[in-house]
Short mmCIF file of C-alpha atoms and ligand atoms in Angstrom, two decimals:
data_model
loop_
_atom_site.label_atom_id
_atom_site.label_comp_id
_atom_site.label_asym_id
_atom_site.label_seq_id
_atom_site.Cartn_x
_atom_site.Cartn_y
_atom_site.Cartn_z
CA UNK A 1 12.28 24.79 -78.37
CA UNK A 2 14.03 28.11 -77.85
CA UNK A 3 12.46 31.50 -77.20
CA UNK A 4 14.29 34.55 -78.54
CA UNK A 5 13.26 37.85 -77.05
CA UNK A 6 13.47 40.70 -79.53
CA UNK A 7 12.73 44.05 -77.94
CA UNK A 8 12.94 47.29 -79.91
CA UNK A 9 11.57 45.36 -82.89
CA UNK A 10 10.65 47.50 -85.91
CA UNK A 11 9.30 44.56 -87.91
CA UNK A 12 8.45 40.93 -87.20
CA UNK A 13 11.43 38.53 -87.11
CA UNK A 14 11.95 36.36 -90.16
CA UNK A 15 10.03 33.13 -89.57
CA UNK A 16 7.83 30.51 -91.21
CA UNK A 17 4.79 32.03 -89.55
CA UNK A 18 4.28 35.52 -88.15
CA UNK A 19 1.57 35.55 -85.50
CA UNK A 20 -0.58 38.63 -84.96
CA UNK A 21 -3.55 39.13 -82.70
CA UNK A 22 -6.63 41.26 -82.73
CA UNK A 23 -9.46 41.97 -80.35
CA UNK A 24 -13.02 42.10 -81.53
CA UNK A 25 -14.67 45.50 -81.32
CA UNK A 26 -17.90 46.92 -82.66
CA UNK A 27 -18.64 49.58 -85.22
CA UNK A 28 -21.87 51.27 -86.25
CA UNK A 29 -22.72 50.51 -89.87
CA UNK A 30 -26.02 51.85 -91.20
CA UNK A 31 -27.19 52.34 -87.58
CA UNK A 32 -26.46 48.69 -86.83
CA UNK A 33 -23.73 47.49 -84.44
CA UNK A 34 -21.38 45.13 -86.27
CA UNK A 35 -18.36 43.19 -85.03
CA UNK A 36 -15.00 44.13 -86.54
CA UNK A 37 -11.37 43.26 -85.78
CA UNK A 38 -9.66 46.07 -83.85
CA UNK A 39 -6.24 45.69 -85.58
CA UNK A 40 -4.67 48.18 -83.17
CA UNK A 41 -0.90 48.37 -83.30
CA UNK A 42 -0.67 46.60 -86.66
CA UNK A 43 1.88 47.87 -89.21
CA UNK A 44 -0.09 50.07 -91.62
CA UNK A 45 0.74 48.18 -94.80
CA UNK A 46 -0.02 44.85 -93.11
CA UNK A 47 -3.39 46.20 -92.04
CA UNK A 48 -4.06 47.43 -95.58
CA UNK A 49 -3.12 44.05 -97.06
CA UNK A 50 -5.38 42.31 -94.58
CA UNK A 51 -8.35 44.61 -95.19
CA UNK A 52 -8.03 44.20 -98.96
CA UNK A 53 -8.66 40.46 -98.65
CA UNK A 54 -12.10 39.08 -99.34
CA UNK A 55 -11.83 36.65 -96.43
CA UNK A 56 -11.18 39.52 -94.02
CA UNK A 57 -14.81 40.59 -94.41
CA UNK A 58 -15.92 37.59 -92.38
CA UNK A 59 -13.16 37.80 -89.78
CA UNK A 60 -14.31 39.69 -86.71
CA UNK A 61 -11.54 38.90 -84.22
CA UNK A 62 -13.91 36.68 -82.23
CA UNK A 63 -12.28 34.54 -79.55
CA UNK A 64 -10.52 31.44 -80.94
CA UNK A 65 -11.03 32.46 -84.58
CA UNK A 66 -8.04 32.24 -86.92
CA UNK A 67 -7.16 33.49 -90.36
CA UNK A 68 -3.97 33.49 -92.38
CA UNK A 69 -2.66 35.43 -95.36
CA UNK A 70 0.62 36.36 -97.04
CA UNK A 71 2.32 39.66 -96.41
CA UNK A 72 5.75 40.75 -97.69
CA UNK A 73 6.62 37.15 -98.51
CA UNK A 74 5.77 35.92 -95.00
CA UNK A 75 2.84 33.84 -93.83
CA UNK A 76 0.78 35.76 -91.27
CA UNK A 77 -1.50 33.94 -88.86
CA UNK A 78 -4.08 36.15 -87.17
CA UNK A 79 -5.59 35.05 -83.86
CA UNK A 80 -8.90 36.51 -82.75
CA UNK A 81 -8.74 37.44 -79.05
CA UNK A 82 -12.40 38.32 -78.52
CA UNK A 83 -13.60 41.09 -76.27
CA UNK A 84 -10.71 43.16 -74.87
CA UNK A 85 -12.43 43.54 -71.49
CA UNK A 86 -12.45 39.75 -71.03
CA UNK A 87 -8.81 39.26 -71.98
CA UNK A 88 -6.63 38.34 -69.02
CA UNK A 89 -3.53 36.25 -68.26
CA UNK A 90 -5.45 32.97 -68.48
CA UNK A 91 -6.84 33.97 -71.89
CA UNK A 92 -3.26 34.76 -72.93
CA UNK A 93 -2.00 31.38 -71.62
CA UNK A 94 -4.76 29.57 -73.51
CA UNK A 95 -4.07 31.55 -76.69
CA UNK A 96 -0.38 30.61 -76.54
CA UNK A 97 -1.26 26.96 -75.95
CA UNK A 98 -3.81 26.79 -78.77
CA UNK A 99 -1.23 28.35 -81.08
CA UNK A 100 1.37 25.77 -80.07
CA UNK A 101 -1.07 22.92 -80.57
CA UNK A 102 -1.78 24.02 -84.12
CA UNK A 103 1.83 24.67 -85.18
CA UNK A 104 4.04 22.31 -83.15
CA UNK A 105 4.13 19.44 -85.60
CA UNK A 106 4.59 21.56 -88.73
CA UNK A 107 6.34 24.88 -88.13
CA UNK A 108 10.00 25.43 -87.29
CA UNK A 109 10.23 29.19 -86.75
CA UNK A 110 7.42 31.30 -85.32
CA UNK A 111 7.49 35.07 -84.76
CA UNK A 112 4.99 36.39 -82.23
CA UNK A 113 4.03 40.07 -82.42
CA UNK A 114 3.94 40.17 -78.66
CA UNK A 115 2.48 43.68 -78.34
CA UNK A 116 -0.82 42.34 -79.71
CA UNK A 117 -1.08 39.80 -76.90
CA UNK A 118 -0.12 41.78 -73.80
CA UNK A 119 -2.64 41.41 -70.97
CA UNK A 120 -3.18 43.97 -68.19
CA UNK A 121 -0.59 46.24 -69.86
CA UNK A 122 2.18 44.05 -68.40
CA UNK A 123 4.70 42.92 -71.03
CA UNK A 124 6.95 41.04 -68.59
CA UNK A 125 4.19 38.84 -67.15
CA UNK A 126 2.62 38.43 -70.57
CA UNK A 127 5.86 37.13 -72.09
CA UNK A 128 6.35 34.74 -69.17
CA UNK A 129 2.83 33.37 -69.37
CA UNK A 130 2.97 33.09 -73.14
CA UNK A 131 6.18 31.05 -72.78
CA UNK A 132 4.57 28.90 -70.09
CA UNK A 133 1.54 28.19 -72.28
CA UNK A 134 3.76 27.30 -75.24
CA UNK A 135 5.99 24.87 -73.38
CA UNK A 136 3.12 23.21 -71.50
CA UNK A 137 1.29 22.70 -74.80
CA UNK A 138 4.39 21.34 -76.52
CA UNK A 139 4.15 18.23 -74.30
CA UNK A 140 3.59 14.83 -75.91
CA UNK A 141 3.95 11.41 -74.31
CA UNK A 142 5.08 9.56 -77.42
CA UNK A 143 7.72 7.32 -75.87
CA UNK A 144 5.82 4.13 -76.68
CA UNK A 145 4.59 5.14 -80.12
CA UNK A 146 6.43 3.82 -83.17
CA UNK A 147 5.27 6.97 -84.96
CA UNK A 148 6.72 9.77 -82.77
CA UNK A 149 5.00 13.14 -82.56
CA UNK A 150 8.27 14.99 -82.92
CA UNK A 151 8.19 18.66 -82.03
CA UNK A 152 9.02 20.58 -85.21
CA UNK A 153 9.10 24.01 -83.59
CA UNK A 154 12.65 25.11 -82.82
CA UNK A 155 12.65 28.89 -82.48
CA UNK A 156 9.98 31.27 -81.29
CA UNK A 157 10.63 35.00 -81.51
CA UNK A 158 8.90 37.33 -79.07
CA UNK A 159 8.93 40.60 -81.04
CA UNK A 160 7.97 43.78 -79.22
CA UNK A 161 8.40 47.50 -79.82
CA UNK A 162 9.16 47.95 -76.10
CA UNK A 163 12.50 49.49 -75.18
CA UNK A 164 15.52 47.19 -75.17
CA UNK A 165 16.44 48.42 -71.69
CA UNK A 166 13.83 46.13 -70.15
CA UNK A 167 15.21 43.03 -71.86
CA UNK A 168 17.05 41.56 -68.89
CA UNK A 169 13.99 41.52 -66.64
CA UNK A 170 11.69 40.16 -69.31
CA UNK A 171 14.22 37.49 -70.28
CA UNK A 172 14.50 36.39 -66.62
CA UNK A 173 10.71 36.15 -66.35
CA UNK A 174 10.61 33.99 -69.49
CA UNK A 175 13.44 31.75 -68.28
CA UNK A 176 11.74 31.27 -64.91
CA UNK A 177 8.42 30.40 -66.54
CA UNK A 178 10.17 27.86 -68.74
CA UNK A 179 11.71 26.20 -65.68
CA UNK A 180 8.25 25.76 -64.17
CA UNK A 181 6.70 24.49 -67.42
CA UNK A 182 9.59 22.07 -67.94
CA UNK A 183 9.09 20.75 -64.39
CA UNK A 184 5.40 20.26 -65.13
CA UNK A 185 6.36 18.21 -68.17
CA UNK A 186 8.78 16.13 -66.06
CA UNK A 187 5.97 15.46 -63.56
CA UNK A 188 3.63 14.48 -66.43
CA UNK A 189 6.19 12.03 -67.77
CA UNK A 190 6.38 10.25 -64.41
CA UNK A 191 2.60 9.97 -64.16
CA UNK A 192 2.11 8.73 -67.72
CA UNK A 193 4.70 5.97 -67.34
CA UNK A 194 2.97 2.55 -67.11
CA UNK A 195 3.20 0.44 -63.92
CA UNK A 196 5.23 -2.34 -65.53
CA UNK A 197 7.98 0.25 -66.04
CA UNK A 198 7.50 2.63 -63.13
CA UNK A 199 7.42 0.84 -59.77
CA UNK A 200 8.54 2.24 -56.42
CA UNK A 201 12.17 1.26 -57.02
CA UNK A 202 12.50 2.56 -60.59
CA UNK A 203 10.51 5.68 -59.66
CA UNK A 204 12.84 6.54 -56.78
CA UNK A 205 15.88 5.98 -59.02
CA UNK A 206 14.48 8.21 -61.78
CA UNK A 207 13.70 11.01 -59.32
CA UNK A 208 17.25 10.86 -57.93
CA UNK A 209 18.62 10.93 -61.47
CA UNK A 210 16.50 13.93 -62.38
CA UNK A 211 17.32 15.93 -59.25
CA UNK A 212 21.04 15.10 -59.22
CA UNK A 213 22.49 18.25 -60.72
CA UNK A 214 20.24 20.81 -59.07
CA UNK A 215 22.16 23.15 -56.77
CA UNK A 216 21.37 23.06 -53.05
CA UNK A 217 19.53 19.72 -53.10
CA UNK A 218 20.31 16.83 -50.74
CA UNK A 219 18.73 13.41 -51.17
CA UNK A 220 17.99 10.39 -49.04
CA UNK A 221 15.95 7.26 -49.73
CA UNK A 222 14.44 5.05 -47.05
CA UNK A 223 13.69 1.44 -48.01
CA UNK A 224 11.85 -1.33 -46.22
CA UNK A 225 14.45 -1.77 -43.47
CA UNK A 226 14.44 1.96 -42.65
CA UNK A 227 10.65 2.10 -42.69
CA UNK A 228 10.64 -0.78 -40.21
CA UNK A 229 13.19 1.04 -38.07
CA UNK A 230 10.91 4.09 -37.99
CA UNK A 231 7.95 1.81 -37.21
CA UNK A 232 5.92 3.04 -40.18
CA UNK A 233 3.33 0.30 -39.74
CA UNK A 234 0.72 1.96 -41.96
CA UNK A 235 3.04 2.54 -44.92
CA UNK A 236 4.43 -1.01 -44.59
CA UNK A 237 0.94 -2.51 -44.50
CA UNK A 238 0.19 -1.07 -47.94
CA UNK A 239 3.45 -2.44 -49.30
CA UNK A 240 2.96 -5.89 -47.73
CA UNK A 241 1.68 -7.51 -50.93
CA UNK A 242 4.18 -5.85 -53.24
CA UNK A 243 7.05 -7.34 -55.23
CA UNK A 244 8.93 -4.07 -54.79
CA UNK A 245 10.46 -2.28 -51.81
CA UNK A 246 8.60 0.72 -50.47
CA UNK A 247 10.60 3.89 -51.02
CA UNK A 248 10.41 7.07 -49.05
CA UNK A 249 12.31 9.65 -51.06
CA UNK A 250 13.37 12.58 -48.89
CA UNK A 251 14.69 15.63 -50.75
CA UNK A 252 15.87 18.86 -49.16
CA UNK A 253 16.54 22.12 -50.93
CA UNK A 254 18.41 24.73 -48.92
CA UNK A 255 18.76 28.16 -50.53
CA UNK A 256 22.31 29.48 -50.80
CA UNK A 257 21.67 32.41 -48.45
CA UNK A 258 19.69 30.51 -45.82
CA UNK A 259 19.65 31.92 -42.29
CA UNK A 260 17.90 30.75 -39.14
CA UNK A 261 14.94 32.91 -40.18
CA UNK A 262 14.56 31.17 -43.54
CA UNK A 263 11.08 29.68 -43.81
CA UNK A 264 10.83 25.92 -44.24
CA UNK A 265 7.99 24.33 -46.21
CA UNK A 266 7.53 20.57 -46.53
CA UNK A 267 5.77 18.84 -49.42
CA UNK A 268 4.38 15.34 -49.04
CA UNK A 269 3.14 13.30 -52.01
CA UNK A 270 1.16 10.11 -52.48
CA UNK A 271 3.22 7.90 -54.76
CA UNK A 272 1.08 4.79 -55.40
CA UNK A 273 2.64 3.50 -58.63
CA UNK A 274 -0.45 1.33 -59.00
CA UNK A 275 -3.57 0.92 -56.87
CA UNK A 276 -5.36 -2.41 -57.37
CA UNK A 277 -7.33 -1.75 -54.19
CA UNK A 278 -5.57 -4.66 -52.47
CA UNK A 279 -7.86 -7.37 -51.06
CA UNK A 280 -10.68 -4.79 -51.21
CA UNK A 281 -10.08 -5.18 -54.92
CA UNK A 282 -11.21 -2.51 -57.34
CA UNK A 283 -13.64 -3.66 -60.04
CA UNK A 284 -11.88 -3.97 -63.42
CA UNK A 285 -13.15 -0.74 -64.92
CA UNK A 286 -12.19 1.34 -61.85
CA UNK A 287 -8.71 -0.18 -61.75
CA UNK A 288 -7.77 1.02 -65.21
CA UNK A 289 -5.64 4.13 -65.05
CA UNK A 290 -4.57 3.58 -61.42
CA UNK A 291 -0.98 4.10 -62.59
CA UNK A 292 -2.01 7.71 -62.06
CA UNK A 293 -2.23 7.16 -58.28
CA UNK A 294 1.27 8.58 -57.88
CA UNK A 295 0.30 11.95 -59.37
CA UNK A 296 0.40 13.63 -55.95
CA UNK A 297 4.06 12.72 -55.55
CA UNK A 298 4.84 13.80 -59.13
CA UNK A 299 3.08 17.12 -58.48
CA UNK A 300 5.03 17.98 -55.34
CA UNK A 301 8.22 16.73 -56.97
CA UNK A 302 7.61 18.95 -60.03
CA UNK A 303 7.09 21.96 -57.77
CA UNK A 304 10.14 21.10 -55.64
CA UNK A 305 12.32 20.75 -58.73
CA UNK A 306 11.17 24.11 -60.11
CA UNK A 307 11.63 25.88 -56.76
CA UNK A 308 15.19 24.55 -56.39
CA UNK A 309 16.09 25.40 -59.99
CA UNK A 310 14.69 28.91 -59.54
CA UNK A 311 16.81 29.26 -56.41
CA UNK A 312 13.90 30.64 -54.37
CA UNK A 313 14.88 31.86 -50.89
CA UNK A 314 12.81 29.30 -48.96
CA UNK A 315 13.94 25.95 -47.58
CA UNK A 316 11.78 23.19 -49.07
CA UNK A 317 11.69 19.53 -48.12
CA UNK A 318 9.93 16.99 -50.27
CA UNK A 319 8.75 13.57 -49.11
CA UNK A 320 7.51 11.05 -51.65
CA UNK A 321 5.85 7.88 -50.34
CA UNK A 322 6.22 5.24 -53.04
CA UNK A 323 4.76 1.76 -53.28
CA UNK A 324 2.09 -0.07 -55.22
CA UNK A 325 -1.05 -1.51 -53.60
CA UNK A 326 -0.88 -5.10 -54.79
CA UNK A 327 -1.94 -8.55 -53.65
CA UNK A 328 -0.09 -11.69 -52.72
CA UNK A 329 -0.45 -14.04 -49.77
CA UNK A 330 1.28 -11.49 -47.52
CA UNK A 331 -0.93 -8.58 -48.53
CA UNK A 332 -2.80 -6.86 -45.72
CA UNK A 333 -6.24 -8.29 -45.06
CA UNK A 334 -9.22 -6.11 -44.15
CA UNK A 335 -9.78 -6.13 -40.36
CA UNK A 336 -6.04 -5.88 -39.77
CA UNK A 337 -4.93 -3.46 -37.06
CA UNK A 338 -1.60 -1.73 -37.60
CA UNK A 339 0.41 0.77 -35.59
CA UNK A 340 1.46 4.03 -37.21
CA UNK A 341 4.85 5.69 -36.78
CA UNK A 342 3.32 8.10 -34.26
CA UNK A 343 2.01 5.20 -32.16
CA UNK A 344 -1.68 5.45 -33.11
CA UNK A 345 -3.40 2.17 -33.95
CA UNK A 346 -5.50 1.89 -37.10
CA UNK A 347 -8.11 -0.65 -38.04
CA UNK A 348 -7.88 -1.24 -41.80
CA UNK A 349 -11.45 -1.85 -42.92
CA UNK A 350 -10.79 -1.25 -46.60
CA UNK A 351 -7.41 -1.89 -48.19
CA UNK A 352 -8.39 0.44 -51.05
CA UNK A 353 -8.21 3.42 -48.67
CA UNK A 354 -4.43 2.99 -48.80
CA UNK A 355 -3.25 6.47 -49.74
CA UNK A 356 -4.05 7.86 -46.29
CA UNK A 357 -2.07 5.01 -44.69
CA UNK A 358 1.05 5.85 -46.68
CA UNK A 359 0.58 9.61 -46.29
CA UNK A 360 -0.12 9.34 -42.55
CA UNK A 361 3.29 7.87 -41.80
CA UNK A 362 5.04 10.18 -44.24
CA UNK A 363 3.32 13.17 -42.58
CA UNK A 364 4.66 12.03 -39.18
CA UNK A 365 8.14 11.63 -40.67
CA UNK A 366 7.95 15.07 -42.33
CA UNK A 367 6.74 16.62 -39.05
CA UNK A 368 9.99 15.50 -37.37
CA UNK A 369 11.83 18.04 -39.53
CA UNK A 370 9.75 20.76 -37.79
CA UNK A 371 8.81 22.66 -40.95
CA UNK A 372 6.73 25.85 -40.73
CA UNK A 373 4.10 24.24 -42.93
CA UNK A 374 3.33 20.92 -44.61
CA UNK A 375 1.35 20.61 -47.82
CA UNK A 376 0.44 17.20 -49.14
CA UNK A 377 -0.93 16.32 -52.57
CA UNK A 378 -2.71 13.08 -53.36
CA UNK A 379 -5.14 11.35 -55.69
CA UNK A 380 -6.86 10.40 -52.48
CA UNK A 381 -10.59 9.99 -53.00
CA UNK A 382 -13.01 9.23 -55.82
CA UNK A 383 -15.44 11.26 -53.69
CA UNK A 384 -13.51 14.41 -54.63
CA UNK A 385 -14.75 13.98 -58.20
CA UNK A 386 -18.30 13.66 -56.94
CA UNK A 387 -17.96 16.81 -54.83
CA UNK A 388 -15.93 19.07 -57.11
CA UNK A 389 -15.92 17.51 -60.56
CA UNK A 390 -12.84 16.66 -62.57
CA UNK A 391 -11.61 20.25 -62.84
CA UNK A 392 -11.27 21.45 -59.26
CA UNK A 393 -8.65 20.61 -56.65
CA UNK A 394 -9.98 19.87 -53.16
CA UNK A 395 -8.33 21.88 -50.38
CA UNK A 396 -8.49 21.05 -46.68
CA UNK A 397 -6.31 21.75 -43.67
CA UNK A 398 -5.84 22.92 -40.11
CA UNK A 399 -4.57 26.45 -40.65
CA UNK A 400 -6.58 29.32 -42.12
CA UNK A 401 -3.52 31.35 -43.09
CA UNK A 402 -1.97 28.49 -45.06
CA UNK A 403 -5.29 27.68 -46.71
CA UNK A 404 -5.79 31.32 -47.66
CA UNK A 405 -2.30 31.55 -49.13
CA UNK A 406 -2.97 28.44 -51.23
CA UNK A 407 -6.23 29.94 -52.47
CA UNK A 408 -4.38 33.15 -53.31
CA UNK A 409 -1.59 31.28 -55.11
CA UNK A 410 -4.15 29.26 -57.10
CA UNK A 411 -6.02 32.43 -58.09
CA UNK A 412 -2.72 33.96 -59.18
CA UNK A 413 -1.88 31.00 -61.43
CA UNK A 414 -5.48 30.51 -62.63
CA UNK A 415 -5.79 27.00 -61.19
CA UNK A 416 -9.12 25.91 -59.67
CA UNK A 417 -9.11 25.10 -55.96
CA UNK A 418 -11.96 24.87 -53.46
CA UNK A 419 -11.89 24.46 -49.71
CA UNK A 420 -13.90 21.74 -47.98
CA UNK A 421 -14.43 21.86 -44.20
CA UNK A 422 -13.29 19.20 -41.73
CA UNK A 423 -16.16 18.83 -39.25
CA UNK A 424 -15.85 17.47 -35.73
CA UNK A 425 -18.45 14.81 -36.59
CA UNK A 426 -16.23 13.53 -39.39
CA UNK A 427 -13.22 13.37 -37.08
CA UNK A 428 -15.36 11.30 -34.73
CA UNK A 429 -16.51 9.09 -37.59
CA UNK A 430 -12.89 8.10 -38.29
CA UNK A 431 -12.55 6.62 -34.77
CA UNK A 432 -12.73 2.85 -34.32
CA UNK A 433 -14.10 1.07 -31.26
CA UNK A 434 -11.22 -1.41 -31.17
CA UNK A 435 -8.36 0.82 -32.36
CA UNK A 436 -7.61 4.55 -32.19
CA UNK A 437 -8.74 5.09 -35.77
CA UNK A 438 -10.23 3.29 -38.73
CA UNK A 439 -9.22 3.99 -42.30
CA UNK A 440 -12.71 4.59 -43.74
CA UNK A 441 -15.80 6.40 -42.52
CA UNK A 442 -18.95 4.53 -41.57
CA UNK A 443 -20.82 5.66 -44.69
CA UNK A 444 -19.96 7.06 -48.09
CA UNK A 445 -20.80 10.69 -47.35
CA UNK A 446 -18.10 13.38 -47.18
CA UNK A 447 -15.45 10.87 -48.28
CA UNK A 448 -12.96 13.58 -49.20
CA UNK A 449 -12.85 15.59 -45.96
CA UNK A 450 -13.14 12.39 -43.89
CA UNK A 451 -9.89 11.25 -45.50
CA UNK A 452 -8.44 14.63 -44.47
CA UNK A 453 -9.80 14.14 -40.95
CA UNK A 454 -7.82 10.88 -40.88
CA UNK A 455 -4.61 12.50 -42.16
CA UNK A 456 -4.81 15.29 -39.60
CA UNK A 457 -4.01 12.75 -36.86
CA UNK A 458 -0.50 12.33 -38.22
CA UNK A 459 0.53 15.98 -38.53
CA UNK A 460 2.90 17.08 -35.76
CA UNK A 461 1.48 19.39 -33.14
CA UNK A 462 1.45 23.11 -34.03
CA UNK A 463 2.42 22.51 -37.64
CA UNK A 464 0.29 24.26 -40.24
CA UNK A 465 -0.93 21.66 -42.70
CA UNK A 466 -2.92 21.66 -45.92
CA UNK A 467 -4.09 18.77 -48.05
CA UNK A 468 -4.70 18.89 -51.79
CA UNK A 469 -6.94 16.17 -53.22
CA UNK A 470 -6.02 16.06 -56.93
CA UNK A 471 -8.02 12.90 -57.77
CA UNK A 472 -9.97 14.93 -60.36
CA UNK A 473 -7.66 17.63 -61.62
CA UNK A 474 -4.52 15.50 -61.75
CA UNK A 475 -5.32 14.25 -65.22
CA UNK A 476 -7.19 14.86 -68.43
CA UNK A 477 -8.02 18.57 -68.31
CA UNK A 478 -9.40 18.61 -71.85
CA UNK A 479 -10.92 22.08 -71.34
CA UNK A 480 -7.40 23.53 -70.95
CA UNK A 481 -5.43 23.82 -74.21
CA UNK A 482 -2.17 23.74 -72.22
CA UNK A 483 -3.00 20.27 -70.85
CA UNK A 484 -3.11 17.15 -73.01
CA UNK A 485 -6.66 15.83 -73.52
CA UNK A 486 -5.76 12.61 -71.76
CA UNK A 487 -3.14 11.61 -69.20
CA UNK A 488 -1.34 13.64 -66.56
CA UNK A 489 -2.25 17.32 -66.31
CA UNK A 490 0.49 18.73 -64.09
CA UNK A 491 -2.15 20.91 -62.44
CA UNK A 492 -1.17 22.37 -59.01
CA UNK A 493 2.56 22.47 -59.72
CA UNK A 494 2.24 26.15 -60.60
CA UNK A 495 0.16 26.88 -57.50
CA UNK A 496 2.75 25.25 -55.22
CA UNK A 497 5.60 27.15 -56.87
CA UNK A 498 3.62 30.39 -56.54
CA UNK A 499 2.93 29.68 -52.86
CA UNK A 500 6.66 29.37 -52.18
CA UNK A 501 7.38 32.48 -54.29
CA UNK A 502 4.92 34.38 -52.08
CA UNK A 503 6.38 33.00 -48.82
CA UNK A 504 8.20 35.65 -46.85
N1 LIG B 601 -6.63 6.10 -55.53
C1 LIG B 601 -7.94 6.03 -55.03
C2 LIG B 601 -8.74 7.31 -55.24
C3 LIG B 601 -9.15 7.62 -56.66
C4 LIG B 601 -10.29 7.06 -57.18
C5 LIG B 601 -8.44 8.52 -57.40
C6 LIG B 601 -10.68 7.38 -58.47
C7 LIG B 601 -8.83 8.84 -58.69
C8 LIG B 601 -9.96 8.27 -59.22
C9 LIG B 601 -7.93 5.73 -53.53
O1 LIG B 601 -6.88 4.98 -53.07
C10 LIG B 601 -9.18 4.98 -53.24
O2 LIG B 601 -9.33 3.92 -53.76
N2 LIG B 601 -10.04 5.56 -52.43
C11 LIG B 601 -11.30 4.97 -52.10
C12 LIG B 601 -11.58 5.29 -50.66
C13 LIG B 601 -12.73 4.52 -50.09
C14 LIG B 601 -12.39 3.04 -50.02
C15 LIG B 601 -13.03 5.06 -48.72
C16 LIG B 601 -12.37 5.58 -53.01
O3 LIG B 601 -12.28 6.76 -53.34
O4 LIG B 601 -13.26 4.85 -53.41
ZN1 LIG B 602 -7.23 2.90 -53.21
ZN1 LIG B 603 -5.11 5.12 -54.20
#
């Protein structure tokens, strides 16, 4: 799929479908207010053709309405954009995605009359977000289908009357947006891969393969022997019943013009390629879909990949803790007490609370790099769905400034995030009487921030840290046309990229 920017356009580019948009406005007819399409900025003869059609009488430009007709030998598809006052960048992103969903399997060349879709009077951002919505919605996981859902769309023209002089900037904004959307699709592919194909070893290999040609990136992978050397007793305990080696993938992106003042952000991701629950076995129905328990690692990897490809002027490290949580005779038994990399002892009362054990050691390892901030992402608790539903990302941490910048980044990218507190009582509840900590709270309340209260113990002193619980939003965002109805969503990649973009 290629996007061709066409500024200084006097007419729509030649395509299979020309896409126009119209807001819905109101008109007084016989002292009654009636809804009508605004049709502002339409070529006069196109408008006349449209208005002469019988079907146009019922088309008001309401949100999500569509109509098509022929004009000058071209097929025109009209998208209703609803009330102009409600139209913003998210509405634009959704419009682009809905369009892609309806044309991607049938239409090769599409010409967008971009001036009809500009939000907030900003052509550059509007083009970028339109491109982002298109590429995110083009995603299909059809690898295992005999009948592929092959993308038919090859060329999309962004036609605008705006002066050609702005082309370079707009083109750059589009290219950057496409890098982020492509990285989201890469992250989705990892998550959707089944556990008989994607295990810790194949996952680590595929990440290294994907990251190989990106400028400024260094890679390192720690296996079982290295984890033992670093005394990562928590991480190893989760891997104890596995047929595969644990893998800690450590990626570093250093910008080309890095100085000693360059900020350094570390990402940490939960990469459970499958979570059976271990000896605290999940019931059958809750185990299905636990291939998705590595979505945190795929999310931070997607963001890392985009940041490095964009060449952003911030140093970013990325730590992916990969293993499955499986059972054999060596698997960790409940009541076990293990020692974490930072020396703290942990009583494992539930082997299904494994994500925090992996993340805890990876957080200690990441802290050794002395980053300015650490952000982890994890499908950590079912309780997050109870608290915030399937649409909202849980946000916790130890640093108000970092939390506020994540909220700001999420607002900027239109992703839903909500902060939960970490109370002293919950920190206390994570203490054990025979070890320093235990891996579950003493009751089921506040499961999400109690997990965060556990993680906090493994963050190096004076390091700003934030935790994203994506157990809900990591998959199946059916309300968003730019996410597939089922499977990995890729939500929070854009927020993390935006956070780094905004880091000074
Ligand atoms: N991977 C799960 C969390 C999860 C559950 C994500 C459902 C998405 C949907 C995690 O490892 C887990 O099992 N957590 C337990 C913690 C409990 C034992 C304290 C949970 O949420 O039930
Ligand atoms: Zn679990
Ligand atoms: Zn898990």
